[in-house]
């Protein structure tokens, strides 16, 4: 039962994200020929990281949607990699897998999947133990470790209190924490 819920949640996250991107583009008077493919991006990412032998776990909005049971749109696909993995090897491996390197930051390396899906690889020693505790789940035919709910809450609490974090992202982190703690909206409650 849990496996079916997780599989359905990931596919729903991908659909909701595509819908949100379309609505945002439409509101700006733009059109979208195709939506980035979150499922293909995660599948390619998992294959590449496993070829590298990297220890990793799915984090971010995808993990929130899976762990809370409330799929939500998310701009990118986030995966944390143990900080002992050399960034240069991650960049080389993902580039060989067809992802385009778009930036390197203090705690992350960013890429763009060929479908257009943004991918963020988090490299932070503070996440290493959380990665080690992650559970391998079936995400629509993709078997990948996903951080635990407790660890995801800890990650989101840390991010929400970071004074350098953009206010809108900190508010999203706080909403994610509430979802993960069970504050799930009832579709019939209205505004």
CSV table of C-alpha atoms in Angstrom, one decimal:
chain,number,residue,atom,x,y,z
A,1,UNK,CA,0.0,0.0,0.0
A,2,UNK,CA,2.8,2.5,0.9
A,3,UNK,CA,4.6,1.7,-2.3
A,4,UNK,CA,1.5,2.4,-4.4
A,5,UNK,CA,1.0,5.7,-2.4
A,6,UNK,CA,4.7,6.8,-3.0
A,7,UNK,CA,4.6,5.9,-6.7
A,8,UNK,CA,1.4,7.8,-7.1
A,9,UNK,CA,2.7,10.8,-5.1
A,10,UNK,CA,5.8,11.2,-7.3
A,11,UNK,CA,3.8,11.0,-10.5
A,12,UNK,CA,1.3,13.5,-9.1
A,13,UNK,CA,4.2,15.9,-8.1
A,14,UNK,CA,5.5,15.8,-11.7
A,15,UNK,CA,2.0,16.6,-13.1
A,16,UNK,CA,1.3,19.4,-10.6
A,17,UNK,CA,4.7,20.9,-11.3
A,18,UNK,CA,4.0,20.8,-15.0
A,19,UNK,CA,0.6,22.5,-14.5
A,20,UNK,CA,2.1,25.2,-12.3
A,21,UNK,CA,4.8,26.0,-14.8
A,22,UNK,CA,2.2,26.2,-17.6
A,23,UNK,CA,0.0,28.6,-15.5
A,24,UNK,CA,3.0,30.8,-14.6
A,25,UNK,CA,4.1,31.0,-18.2
A,26,UNK,CA,0.5,31.8,-19.3
A,27,UNK,CA,0.1,34.5,-16.8
A,28,UNK,CA,3.3,36.1,-18.2
A,29,UNK,CA,2.0,35.9,-21.8
A,30,UNK,CA,4.4,33.2,-22.7
A,31,UNK,CA,3.8,29.8,-24.1
A,32,UNK,CA,5.4,26.4,-23.3
A,33,UNK,CA,6.1,23.9,-26.0
A,34,UNK,CA,7.0,21.2,-23.4
A,35,UNK,CA,7.2,21.0,-19.7
A,36,UNK,CA,10.4,19.7,-18.1
A,37,UNK,CA,10.3,16.0,-17.2
A,38,UNK,CA,10.7,15.5,-13.5
A,39,UNK,CA,10.4,11.7,-13.8
A,40,UNK,CA,13.1,11.4,-16.5
A,41,UNK,CA,15.4,13.8,-14.7
A,42,UNK,CA,15.2,11.8,-11.5
A,43,UNK,CA,15.7,8.5,-13.3
A,44,UNK,CA,18.8,9.8,-15.2
A,45,UNK,CA,20.1,11.3,-12.0
A,46,UNK,CA,19.7,8.1,-10.0
A,47,UNK,CA,21.4,6.1,-12.7
A,48,UNK,CA,24.3,8.5,-12.9
A,49,UNK,CA,24.8,8.7,-9.1
A,50,UNK,CA,24.7,5.0,-8.7
A,51,UNK,CA,27.3,4.6,-11.5
A,52,UNK,CA,29.5,7.0,-9.6
A,53,UNK,CA,29.0,5.0,-6.4
A,54,UNK,CA,27.8,8.1,-4.6
A,55,UNK,CA,25.7,7.9,-1.5
A,56,UNK,CA,22.7,10.2,-1.9
A,57,UNK,CA,19.0,10.8,-1.0
A,58,UNK,CA,16.1,12.7,-2.5
A,59,UNK,CA,15.4,15.9,-0.5
A,60,UNK,CA,13.4,19.1,-1.1
A,61,UNK,CA,9.9,19.5,-2.5
A,62,UNK,CA,9.8,16.0,-4.0
A,63,UNK,CA,10.6,14.4,-0.6
A,64,UNK,CA,8.1,16.7,1.1
A,65,UNK,CA,5.3,15.6,-1.3
A,66,UNK,CA,6.2,11.9,-0.8
A,67,UNK,CA,6.7,12.0,3.0
A,68,UNK,CA,3.7,14.3,3.7
A,69,UNK,CA,1.3,12.4,1.4
A,70,UNK,CA,0.4,15.8,-0.1
A,71,UNK,CA,2.0,16.1,-3.5
A,72,UNK,CA,2.9,19.7,-4.4
A,73,UNK,CA,4.6,21.6,-7.2
A,74,UNK,CA,8.3,22.1,-6.9
A,75,UNK,CA,10.5,24.1,-9.2
A,76,UNK,CA,13.4,21.6,-9.3
A,77,UNK,CA,14.5,18.1,-8.3
A,78,UNK,CA,16.8,18.2,-5.2
A,79,UNK,CA,19.2,15.4,-4.3
A,80,UNK,CA,21.7,15.5,-1.4
A,81,UNK,CA,25.0,13.7,-1.9
A,82,UNK,CA,27.4,12.8,0.9
A,83,UNK,CA,30.0,15.6,1.3
A,84,UNK,CA,32.8,13.1,0.9
A,85,UNK,CA,32.0,12.8,-2.8
A,86,UNK,CA,34.3,15.1,-4.9
A,87,UNK,CA,32.2,17.8,-6.6
A,88,UNK,CA,34.4,17.5,-9.7
A,89,UNK,CA,33.4,13.8,-10.0
A,90,UNK,CA,29.7,14.7,-9.6
A,91,UNK,CA,29.9,17.4,-12.3
A,92,UNK,CA,31.8,15.0,-14.6
A,93,UNK,CA,29.4,12.1,-14.1
A,94,UNK,CA,26.2,14.2,-14.5
A,95,UNK,CA,27.6,16.0,-17.5
A,96,UNK,CA,28.4,12.7,-19.1
A,97,UNK,CA,24.8,11.6,-18.4
A,98,UNK,CA,23.6,14.6,-20.4
A,99,UNK,CA,22.9,17.2,-17.7
A,100,UNK,CA,24.2,20.7,-18.3
A,101,UNK,CA,26.2,22.2,-15.4
A,102,UNK,CA,24.6,25.6,-14.6
A,103,UNK,CA,26.4,26.7,-11.5
A,104,UNK,CA,28.4,25.9,-8.4
A,105,UNK,CA,27.6,27.4,-5.0
A,106,UNK,CA,28.8,26.9,-1.4
A,107,UNK,CA,26.4,24.0,-0.7
A,108,UNK,CA,25.2,23.0,-4.1
A,109,UNK,CA,25.9,22.2,-7.7
A,110,UNK,CA,23.2,23.0,-10.1
A,111,UNK,CA,22.3,21.3,-13.5
A,112,UNK,CA,19.7,21.3,-16.1
A,113,UNK,CA,18.3,18.0,-17.4
A,114,UNK,CA,17.9,17.7,-21.2
A,115,UNK,CA,14.1,18.0,-20.7
A,116,UNK,CA,14.6,21.4,-19.0
A,117,UNK,CA,14.1,20.2,-15.5
A,118,UNK,CA,16.4,22.1,-13.0
A,119,UNK,CA,18.4,19.7,-10.8
A,120,UNK,CA,20.1,20.8,-7.6
A,121,UNK,CA,22.8,18.5,-6.0
A,122,UNK,CA,23.2,19.5,-2.3
A,123,UNK,CA,26.6,18.9,-0.8
A,124,UNK,CA,26.6,19.7,2.9
A,125,UNK,CA,28.2,17.8,5.7
A,126,UNK,CA,25.2,18.6,7.9
A,127,UNK,CA,23.1,16.3,5.6
A,128,UNK,CA,25.5,13.3,5.7
A,129,UNK,CA,23.9,11.5,8.6
A,130,UNK,CA,20.4,12.2,7.2
A,131,UNK,CA,21.4,10.7,3.8
A,132,UNK,CA,22.7,7.6,5.7
A,133,UNK,CA,19.2,7.2,7.4
A,134,UNK,CA,17.2,7.6,4.2
A,135,UNK,CA,14.8,4.8,3.2
A,136,UNK,CA,14.9,3.4,-0.4
A,137,UNK,CA,11.4,3.8,-1.9
A,138,UNK,CA,9.9,3.0,-5.3
A,139,UNK,CA,9.1,6.3,-7.0
A,140,UNK,CA,7.1,5.2,-10.0
A,141,UNK,CA,9.6,2.5,-11.0
A,142,UNK,CA,12.7,4.5,-9.8
A,143,UNK,CA,14.1,3.1,-6.6
A,144,UNK,CA,15.8,5.9,-4.7
A,145,UNK,CA,16.6,6.7,-1.1
A,146,UNK,CA,14.4,9.5,0.3
A,147,UNK,CA,15.3,11.2,3.6
A,148,UNK,CA,13.1,10.4,6.6
A,149,UNK,CA,10.3,12.7,7.7
A,150,UNK,CA,12.1,13.7,10.9
A,151,UNK,CA,15.2,14.6,8.9
A,152,UNK,CA,13.3,16.5,6.3
A,153,UNK,CA,11.7,18.5,9.1
A,154,UNK,CA,15.1,19.3,10.5
A,155,UNK,CA,16.4,20.3,7.0
A,156,UNK,CA,13.4,22.6,6.5
A,157,UNK,CA,13.7,24.1,10.0
A,158,UNK,CA,17.4,24.9,9.3
A,159,UNK,CA,16.5,26.5,6.0
A,160,UNK,CA,13.5,28.5,7.3
A,161,UNK,CA,15.6,30.2,10.0
A,162,UNK,CA,18.5,31.0,7.7
A,163,UNK,CA,18.6,34.9,7.7
A,164,UNK,CA,20.1,34.9,4.2
A,165,UNK,CA,17.2,32.9,2.8
A,166,UNK,CA,14.7,34.7,0.6
A,167,UNK,CA,11.5,35.3,2.5
A,168,UNK,CA,9.2,33.5,0.1
A,169,UNK,CA,11.4,30.4,0.3
A,170,UNK,CA,11.4,30.5,4.1
A,171,UNK,CA,7.6,30.7,4.1
A,172,UNK,CA,7.5,27.7,1.8
A,173,UNK,CA,9.8,25.8,4.2
A,174,UNK,CA,7.5,26.7,7.1
A,175,UNK,CA,4.5,25.4,5.2
A,176,UNK,CA,6.4,22.2,4.4
A,177,UNK,CA,7.1,21.7,8.1
A,178,UNK,CA,3.4,22.0,8.9
A,179,UNK,CA,2.5,19.5,6.2
A,180,UNK,CA,5.2,17.0,7.4
A,181,UNK,CA,3.8,17.3,10.9
A,182,UNK,CA,0.4,16.4,9.7
A,183,UNK,CA,-1.3,19.8,9.1
A,184,UNK,CA,-2.8,18.5,5.9
A,185,UNK,CA,-5.6,20.6,4.3
A,186,UNK,CA,-9.1,19.1,4.0
A,187,UNK,CA,-10.3,19.6,0.4
A,188,UNK,CA,-13.7,20.5,1.8
A,189,UNK,CA,-12.6,23.1,4.3
A,190,UNK,CA,-12.5,26.0,1.8
A,191,UNK,CA,-10.7,29.3,2.5
